[in-house]
JSON list of C-alpha atoms in Angstrom, two decimals:
[
{"chain": "F", "resi": 1, "resn": "UNK", "atom": "CA", "xyz": [49.73, 64.08, -46.28]},
{"chain": "F", "resi": 2, "resn": "UNK", "atom": "CA", "xyz": [51.62, 65.47, -43.24]},
{"chain": "F", "resi": 3, "resn": "UNK", "atom": "CA", "xyz": [49.30, 67.74, -40.31]},
{"chain": "F", "resi": 4, "resn": "UNK", "atom": "CA", "xyz": [51.24, 71.14, -40.63]},
{"chain": "F", "resi": 5, "resn": "UNK", "atom": "CA", "xyz": [48.74, 71.91, -37.57]},
{"chain": "F", "resi": 6, "resn": "UNK", "atom": "CA", "xyz": [45.81, 72.62, -35.98]},
{"chain": "F", "resi": 7, "resn": "UNK", "atom": "CA", "xyz": [42.76, 74.72, -35.07]},
{"chain": "F", "resi": 8, "resn": "UNK", "atom": "CA", "xyz": [40.59, 74.28, -32.69]},
{"chain": "F", "resi": 9, "resn": "UNK", "atom": "CA", "xyz": [38.89, 77.22, -30.49]},
{"chain": "F", "resi": 10, "resn": "UNK", "atom": "CA", "xyz": [36.73, 74.46, -29.08]},
{"chain": "F", "resi": 11, "resn": "UNK", "atom": "CA", "xyz": [34.71, 77.23, -28.03]},
{"chain": "F", "resi": 12, "resn": "UNK", "atom": "CA", "xyz": [31.28, 74.91, -29.57]},
{"chain": "F", "resi": 13, "resn": "UNK", "atom": "CA", "xyz": [29.54, 72.48, -26.48]},
{"chain": "F", "resi": 14, "resn": "UNK", "atom": "CA", "xyz": [30.24, 68.21, -27.46]},
{"chain": "F", "resi": 15, "resn": "UNK", "atom": "CA", "xyz": [26.88, 67.78, -29.18]},
{"chain": "F", "resi": 16, "resn": "UNK", "atom": "CA", "xyz": [26.50, 70.32, -31.66]},
{"chain": "F", "resi": 17, "resn": "UNK", "atom": "CA", "xyz": [26.23, 68.98, -35.41]},
{"chain": "F", "resi": 18, "resn": "UNK", "atom": "CA", "xyz": [29.15, 68.90, -37.54]},
{"chain": "F", "resi": 19, "resn": "UNK", "atom": "CA", "xyz": [29.94, 70.96, -41.39]},
{"chain": "F", "resi": 20, "resn": "UNK", "atom": "CA", "xyz": [32.65, 69.74, -42.53]},
{"chain": "F", "resi": 21, "resn": "UNK", "atom": "CA", "xyz": [34.07, 71.55, -45.57]},
{"chain": "F", "resi": 22, "resn": "UNK", "atom": "CA", "xyz": [37.34, 70.50, -46.73]},
{"chain": "F", "resi": 23, "resn": "UNK", "atom": "CA", "xyz": [39.63, 72.47, -49.39]},
{"chain": "F", "resi": 24, "resn": "UNK", "atom": "CA", "xyz": [42.33, 72.19, -51.54]},
{"chain": "F", "resi": 25, "resn": "UNK", "atom": "CA", "xyz": [45.64, 75.12, -51.84]},
{"chain": "F", "resi": 26, "resn": "UNK", "atom": "CA", "xyz": [47.97, 76.51, -54.00]},
{"chain": "F", "resi": 27, "resn": "UNK", "atom": "CA", "xyz": [51.31, 76.84, -52.91]},
{"chain": "F", "resi": 28, "resn": "UNK", "atom": "CA", "xyz": [52.48, 78.75, -56.37]},
{"chain": "F", "resi": 29, "resn": "UNK", "atom": "CA", "xyz": [55.78, 80.05, -55.97]},
{"chain": "F", "resi": 30, "resn": "UNK", "atom": "CA", "xyz": [57.97, 82.12, -58.54]},
{"chain": "F", "resi": 31, "resn": "UNK", "atom": "CA", "xyz": [61.57, 82.51, -58.78]},
{"chain": "F", "resi": 32, "resn": "UNK", "atom": "CA", "xyz": [61.88, 84.92, -54.76]},
{"chain": "F", "resi": 33, "resn": "UNK", "atom": "CA", "xyz": [57.89, 85.52, -54.74]},
{"chain": "F", "resi": 34, "resn": "UNK", "atom": "CA", "xyz": [54.28, 83.16, -55.00]},
{"chain": "F", "resi": 35, "resn": "UNK", "atom": "CA", "xyz": [51.46, 83.84, -56.36]},
{"chain": "F", "resi": 36, "resn": "UNK", "atom": "CA", "xyz": [48.53, 84.66, -54.18]},
{"chain": "F", "resi": 37, "resn": "UNK", "atom": "CA", "xyz": [44.76, 85.68, -54.05]},
{"chain": "F", "resi": 38, "resn": "UNK", "atom": "CA", "xyz": [44.54, 89.29, -52.89]},
{"chain": "F", "resi": 39, "resn": "UNK", "atom": "CA", "xyz": [41.33, 91.09, -51.24]},
{"chain": "F", "resi": 40, "resn": "UNK", "atom": "CA", "xyz": [41.39, 94.06, -52.42]},
{"chain": "F", "resi": 41, "resn": "UNK", "atom": "CA", "xyz": [38.66, 95.57, -49.29]},
{"chain": "F", "resi": 42, "resn": "UNK", "atom": "CA", "xyz": [39.87, 93.59, -47.23]},
{"chain": "F", "resi": 43, "resn": "UNK", "atom": "CA", "xyz": [43.49, 94.21, -46.72]},
{"chain": "F", "resi": 44, "resn": "UNK", "atom": "CA", "xyz": [44.31, 90.34, -47.20]},
{"chain": "F", "resi": 45, "resn": "UNK", "atom": "CA", "xyz": [46.49, 87.40, -48.55]},
{"chain": "F", "resi": 46, "resn": "UNK", "atom": "CA", "xyz": [45.13, 83.76, -49.12]},
{"chain": "F", "resi": 47, "resn": "UNK", "atom": "CA", "xyz": [46.58, 81.23, -51.29]},
{"chain": "F", "resi": 48, "resn": "UNK", "atom": "CA", "xyz": [44.98, 80.10, -53.89]},
{"chain": "F", "resi": 49, "resn": "UNK", "atom": "CA", "xyz": [41.60, 77.44, -53.49]},
{"chain": "F", "resi": 50, "resn": "UNK", "atom": "CA", "xyz": [38.56, 76.03, -51.59]},
{"chain": "F", "resi": 51, "resn": "UNK", "atom": "CA", "xyz": [36.23, 74.03, -50.80]},
{"chain": "F", "resi": 52, "resn": "UNK", "atom": "CA", "xyz": [35.85, 70.55, -52.55]},
{"chain": "F", "resi": 53, "resn": "UNK", "atom": "CA", "xyz": [32.78, 68.82, -54.53]},
{"chain": "F", "resi": 54, "resn": "UNK", "atom": "CA", "xyz": [31.56, 66.08, -53.58]},
{"chain": "F", "resi": 55, "resn": "UNK", "atom": "CA", "xyz": [32.07, 64.92, -56.80]},
{"chain": "F", "resi": 56, "resn": "UNK", "atom": "CA", "xyz": [35.78, 65.85, -57.32]},
{"chain": "F", "resi": 57, "resn": "UNK", "atom": "CA", "xyz": [39.21, 64.41, -55.64]},
{"chain": "F", "resi": 58, "resn": "UNK", "atom": "CA", "xyz": [40.86, 67.46, -53.58]},
{"chain": "F", "resi": 59, "resn": "UNK", "atom": "CA", "xyz": [43.68, 67.93, -57.14]},
{"chain": "F", "resi": 60, "resn": "UNK", "atom": "CA", "xyz": [40.02, 68.41, -59.01]},
{"chain": "F", "resi": 61, "resn": "UNK", "atom": "CA", "xyz": [38.94, 70.66, -56.75]},
{"chain": "F", "resi": 62, "resn": "UNK", "atom": "CA", "xyz": [42.84, 72.37, -56.36]},
{"chain": "F", "resi": 63, "resn": "UNK", "atom": "CA", "xyz": [43.28, 73.10, -60.30]},
{"chain": "F", "resi": 64, "resn": "UNK", "atom": "CA", "xyz": [40.05, 73.61, -60.47]},
{"chain": "F", "resi": 65, "resn": "UNK", "atom": "CA", "xyz": [40.25, 76.43, -57.55]},
{"chain": "F", "resi": 66, "resn": "UNK", "atom": "CA", "xyz": [42.84, 77.85, -58.97]},
{"chain": "F", "resi": 67, "resn": "UNK", "atom": "CA", "xyz": [41.70, 79.30, -62.41]},
{"chain": "F", "resi": 68, "resn": "UNK", "atom": "CA", "xyz": [38.62, 80.28, -60.79]},
{"chain": "F", "resi": 69, "resn": "UNK", "atom": "CA", "xyz": [40.09, 82.52, -58.51]},
{"chain": "F", "resi": 70, "resn": "UNK", "atom": "CA", "xyz": [43.13, 83.59, -60.82]},
{"chain": "F", "resi": 71, "resn": "UNK", "atom": "CA", "xyz": [42.95, 82.94, -63.78]},
{"chain": "F", "resi": 72, "resn": "UNK", "atom": "CA", "xyz": [46.12, 80.44, -63.67]},
{"chain": "F", "resi": 73, "resn": "UNK", "atom": "CA", "xyz": [45.84, 76.90, -65.16]},
{"chain": "F", "resi": 74, "resn": "UNK", "atom": "CA", "xyz": [47.98, 74.78, -62.71]},
{"chain": "F", "resi": 75, "resn": "UNK", "atom": "CA", "xyz": [50.26, 71.71, -64.58]},
{"chain": "F", "resi": 76, "resn": "UNK", "atom": "CA", "xyz": [48.56, 68.47, -63.00]},
{"chain": "F", "resi": 77, "resn": "UNK", "atom": "CA", "xyz": [51.85, 66.51, -63.30]},
{"chain": "F", "resi": 78, "resn": "UNK", "atom": "CA", "xyz": [53.29, 69.39, -60.97]},
{"chain": "F", "resi": 79, "resn": "UNK", "atom": "CA", "xyz": [50.71, 68.30, -57.65]},
{"chain": "F", "resi": 80, "resn": "UNK", "atom": "CA", "xyz": [52.87, 67.57, -54.55]},
{"chain": "F", "resi": 81, "resn": "UNK", "atom": "CA", "xyz": [51.93, 67.88, -51.44]},
{"chain": "F", "resi": 82, "resn": "UNK", "atom": "CA", "xyz": [53.01, 70.26, -48.80]},
{"chain": "F", "resi": 83, "resn": "UNK", "atom": "CA", "xyz": [50.47, 68.92, -45.99]},
{"chain": "F", "resi": 84, "resn": "UNK", "atom": "CA", "xyz": [47.73, 70.02, -44.29]},
{"chain": "F", "resi": 85, "resn": "UNK", "atom": "CA", "xyz": [45.45, 72.51, -41.36]},
{"chain": "F", "resi": 86, "resn": "UNK", "atom": "CA", "xyz": [42.28, 71.33, -39.75]},
{"chain": "F", "resi": 87, "resn": "UNK", "atom": "CA", "xyz": [40.59, 74.67, -38.71]},
{"chain": "F", "resi": 88, "resn": "UNK", "atom": "CA", "xyz": [37.28, 73.67, -35.91]},
{"chain": "F", "resi": 89, "resn": "UNK", "atom": "CA", "xyz": [35.33, 76.25, -34.24]},
{"chain": "F", "resi": 90, "resn": "UNK", "atom": "CA", "xyz": [32.00, 77.24, -33.86]},
{"chain": "F", "resi": 91, "resn": "UNK", "atom": "CA", "xyz": [29.83, 78.54, -37.45]},
{"chain": "F", "resi": 92, "resn": "UNK", "atom": "CA", "xyz": [29.32, 81.97, -37.82]},
{"chain": "F", "resi": 93, "resn": "UNK", "atom": "CA", "xyz": [25.99, 81.21, -40.08]},
{"chain": "F", "resi": 94, "resn": "UNK", "atom": "CA", "xyz": [24.35, 77.92, -37.94]},
{"chain": "F", "resi": 95, "resn": "UNK", "atom": "CA", "xyz": [23.57, 77.67, -35.35]},
{"chain": "F", "resi": 96, "resn": "UNK", "atom": "CA", "xyz": [24.33, 74.87, -32.79]},
{"chain": "F", "resi": 97, "resn": "UNK", "atom": "CA", "xyz": [27.27, 73.53, -35.53]},
{"chain": "F", "resi": 98, "resn": "UNK", "atom": "CA", "xyz": [30.97, 73.63, -35.43]},
{"chain": "F", "resi": 99, "resn": "UNK", "atom": "CA", "xyz": [32.80, 74.63, -38.89]},
{"chain": "F", "resi": 100, "resn": "UNK", "atom": "CA", "xyz": [35.69, 71.64, -39.08]},
{"chain": "F", "resi": 101, "resn": "UNK", "atom": "CA", "xyz": [37.39, 72.13, -42.38]},
{"chain": "F", "resi": 102, "resn": "UNK", "atom": "CA", "xyz": [40.81, 70.64, -43.25]},
{"chain": "F", "resi": 103, "resn": "UNK", "atom": "CA", "xyz": [42.64, 72.49, -45.59]},
{"chain": "F", "resi": 104, "resn": "UNK", "atom": "CA", "xyz": [44.83, 70.35, -48.11]},
{"chain": "F", "resi": 105, "resn": "UNK", "atom": "CA", "xyz": [47.98, 72.50, -49.63]},
{"chain": "F", "resi": 106, "resn": "UNK", "atom": "CA", "xyz": [49.63, 71.40, -52.68]},
{"chain": "F", "resi": 107, "resn": "UNK", "atom": "CA", "xyz": [52.52, 72.83, -54.37]},
{"chain": "F", "resi": 108, "resn": "UNK", "atom": "CA", "xyz": [52.39, 73.63, -57.94]},
{"chain": "F", "resi": 109, "resn": "UNK", "atom": "CA", "xyz": [52.92, 75.05, -61.04]},
{"chain": "F", "resi": 110, "resn": "UNK", "atom": "CA", "xyz": [51.50, 76.65, -63.49]},
{"chain": "F", "resi": 111, "resn": "UNK", "atom": "CA", "xyz": [50.73, 77.48, -67.61]},
{"chain": "F", "resi": 112, "resn": "UNK", "atom": "CA", "xyz": [52.76, 81.78, -68.15]},
{"chain": "F", "resi": 113, "resn": "UNK", "atom": "CA", "xyz": [49.62, 82.08, -69.72]},
{"chain": "F", "resi": 114, "resn": "UNK", "atom": "CA", "xyz": [46.60, 83.79, -67.20]},
{"chain": "F", "resi": 115, "resn": "UNK", "atom": "CA", "xyz": [42.80, 83.34, -68.12]},
{"chain": "F", "resi": 116, "resn": "UNK", "atom": "CA", "xyz": [40.08, 85.01, -66.87]},
{"chain": "F", "resi": 117, "resn": "UNK", "atom": "CA", "xyz": [38.45, 84.54, -63.42]},
{"chain": "F", "resi": 118, "resn": "UNK", "atom": "CA", "xyz": [35.74, 83.32, -62.93]},
{"chain": "F", "resi": 119, "resn": "UNK", "atom": "CA", "xyz": [34.83, 84.60, -58.53]},
{"chain": "F", "resi": 120, "resn": "UNK", "atom": "CA", "xyz": [31.66, 83.90, -57.50]},
{"chain": "F", "resi": 121, "resn": "UNK", "atom": "CA", "xyz": [29.65, 86.85, -55.59]},
{"chain": "F", "resi": 122, "resn": "UNK", "atom": "CA", "xyz": [31.51, 87.10, -53.02]},
{"chain": "F", "resi": 123, "resn": "UNK", "atom": "CA", "xyz": [34.87, 86.66, -54.03]},
{"chain": "F", "resi": 124, "resn": "UNK", "atom": "CA", "xyz": [33.88, 89.90, -56.62]},
{"chain": "F", "resi": 125, "resn": "UNK", "atom": "CA", "xyz": [32.82, 91.61, -54.08]},
{"chain": "F", "resi": 126, "resn": "UNK", "atom": "CA", "xyz": [36.00, 91.05, -51.49]},
{"chain": "F", "resi": 127, "resn": "UNK", "atom": "CA", "xyz": [37.85, 91.88, -54.88]},
{"chain": "F", "resi": 128, "resn": "UNK", "atom": "CA", "xyz": [39.98, 89.59, -55.58]},
{"chain": "F", "resi": 129, "resn": "UNK", "atom": "CA", "xyz": [42.74, 89.50, -57.88]},
{"chain": "F", "resi": 130, "resn": "UNK", "atom": "CA", "xyz": [45.98, 87.40, -58.40]},
{"chain": "F", "resi": 131, "resn": "UNK", "atom": "CA", "xyz": [48.87, 89.05, -57.05]},
{"chain": "F", "resi": 132, "resn": "UNK", "atom": "CA", "xyz": [52.30, 87.94, -56.97]},
{"chain": "F", "resi": 133, "resn": "UNK", "atom": "CA", "xyz": [53.91, 89.26, -53.72]},
{"chain": "F", "resi": 134, "resn": "UNK", "atom": "CA", "xyz": [57.16, 87.83, -51.34]},
{"chain": "F", "resi": 135, "resn": "UNK", "atom": "CA", "xyz": [56.69, 85.61, -48.64]},
{"chain": "F", "resi": 136, "resn": "UNK", "atom": "CA", "xyz": [57.80, 88.63, -46.60]},
{"chain": "F", "resi": 137, "resn": "UNK", "atom": "CA", "xyz": [55.17, 90.96, -48.02]},
{"chain": "F", "resi": 138, "resn": "UNK", "atom": "CA", "xyz": [52.15, 88.66, -46.86]},
{"chain": "F", "resi": 139, "resn": "UNK", "atom": "CA", "xyz": [52.79, 87.78, -43.80]},
{"chain": "F", "resi": 140, "resn": "UNK", "atom": "CA", "xyz": [53.69, 91.35, -42.85]},
{"chain": "F", "resi": 141, "resn": "UNK", "atom": "CA", "xyz": [49.15, 92.08, -44.27]},
{"chain": "F", "resi": 142, "resn": "UNK", "atom": "CA", "xyz": [48.15, 89.14, -42.90]},
{"chain": "F", "resi": 143, "resn": "UNK", "atom": "CA", "xyz": [49.90, 90.33, -39.60]},
{"chain": "F", "resi": 144, "resn": "UNK", "atom": "CA", "xyz": [48.27, 94.00, -40.21]},
{"chain": "F", "resi": 145, "resn": "UNK", "atom": "CA", "xyz": [44.80, 91.98, -40.72]},
{"chain": "F", "resi": 146, "resn": "UNK", "atom": "CA", "xyz": [41.83, 92.77, -38.20]},
{"chain": "F", "resi": 147, "resn": "UNK", "atom": "CA", "xyz": [38.23, 92.03, -39.41]},
{"chain": "F", "resi": 148, "resn": "UNK", "atom": "CA", "xyz": [34.92, 92.33, -37.95]},
{"chain": "F", "resi": 149, "resn": "UNK", "atom": "CA", "xyz": [34.63, 89.11, -38.02]},
{"chain": "F", "resi": 150, "resn": "UNK", "atom": "CA", "xyz": [36.31, 87.06, -35.79]},
{"chain": "F", "resi": 151, "resn": "UNK", "atom": "CA", "xyz": [35.90, 83.91, -38.40]},
{"chain": "F", "resi": 152, "resn": "UNK", "atom": "CA", "xyz": [37.41, 85.87, -41.13]},
{"chain": "F", "resi": 153, "resn": "UNK", "atom": "CA", "xyz": [40.54, 86.59, -38.38]},
{"chain": "F", "resi": 154, "resn": "UNK", "atom": "CA", "xyz": [41.16, 83.21, -37.98]},
{"chain": "F", "resi": 155, "resn": "UNK", "atom": "CA", "xyz": [41.16, 82.34, -41.73]},
{"chain": "F", "resi": 156, "resn": "UNK", "atom": "CA", "xyz": [43.82, 84.50, -41.98]},
{"chain": "F", "resi": 157, "resn": "UNK", "atom": "CA", "xyz": [45.31, 83.96, -38.88]},
{"chain": "F", "resi": 158, "resn": "UNK", "atom": "CA", "xyz": [45.76, 80.14, -40.77]},
{"chain": "F", "resi": 159, "resn": "UNK", "atom": "CA", "xyz": [47.05, 81.56, -44.19]},
{"chain": "F", "resi": 160, "resn": "UNK", "atom": "CA", "xyz": [48.82, 83.63, -41.78]},
{"chain": "F", "resi": 161, "resn": "UNK", "atom": "CA", "xyz": [50.90, 80.48, -40.40]},
{"chain": "F", "resi": 162, "resn": "UNK", "atom": "CA", "xyz": [51.76, 77.47, -43.63]},
{"chain": "F", "resi": 163, "resn": "UNK", "atom": "CA", "xyz": [53.50, 81.16, -45.33]},
{"chain": "F", "resi": 164, "resn": "UNK", "atom": "CA", "xyz": [55.79, 81.46, -42.19]},
{"chain": "F", "resi": 165, "resn": "UNK", "atom": "CA", "xyz": [55.96, 77.40, -42.31]},
{"chain": "F", "resi": 166, "resn": "UNK", "atom": "CA", "xyz": [56.44, 77.93, -46.19]},
{"chain": "F", "resi": 167, "resn": "UNK", "atom": "CA", "xyz": [58.66, 80.40, -45.85]},
{"chain": "F", "resi": 168, "resn": "UNK", "atom": "CA", "xyz": [61.36, 78.66, -42.34]},
{"chain": "F", "resi": 169, "resn": "UNK", "atom": "CA", "xyz": [60.96, 75.43, -45.05]},
{"chain": "F", "resi": 170, "resn": "UNK", "atom": "CA", "xyz": [62.09, 77.94, -48.03]},
{"chain": "F", "resi": 171, "resn": "UNK", "atom": "CA", "xyz": [64.77, 78.90, -45.63]},
{"chain": "F", "resi": 172, "resn": "UNK", "atom": "CA", "xyz": [66.56, 76.22, -44.99]}
]
């Protein structure tokens, strides 16, 4: 998969241990809009998706995460690569640890019916809901996002940059 870009804050020491948490994320274009997860509490958009378990491949994780976060059912035969983004920064939860996350983005289509979300506690607290919005709206909202948690700001800056790249590719 092609690398879209890399984020490395280099805010850690060379001898820190590395915690890797790869993720799969869905790019679901619907007409001139995109399906995203919106945090009602934090006021940001993110691509549906999340962590890849040890016992699953990237596309299995993508299908599972999209269904859990949005209720959308991915059509497996429509999954195709967009690109990856690797993020490295000092962990916000573990001392002397680097958080490394390679995010694998995939285009995909979904079935028309929407099932129930199956959110984790932190996702419920964040008020995750499915929203179908324009790329410009999502880019604007994420550009205005500020958080007391710097770790979260880096995540949303990543999502904003991927949205901008996507917009550039669509406009070609």
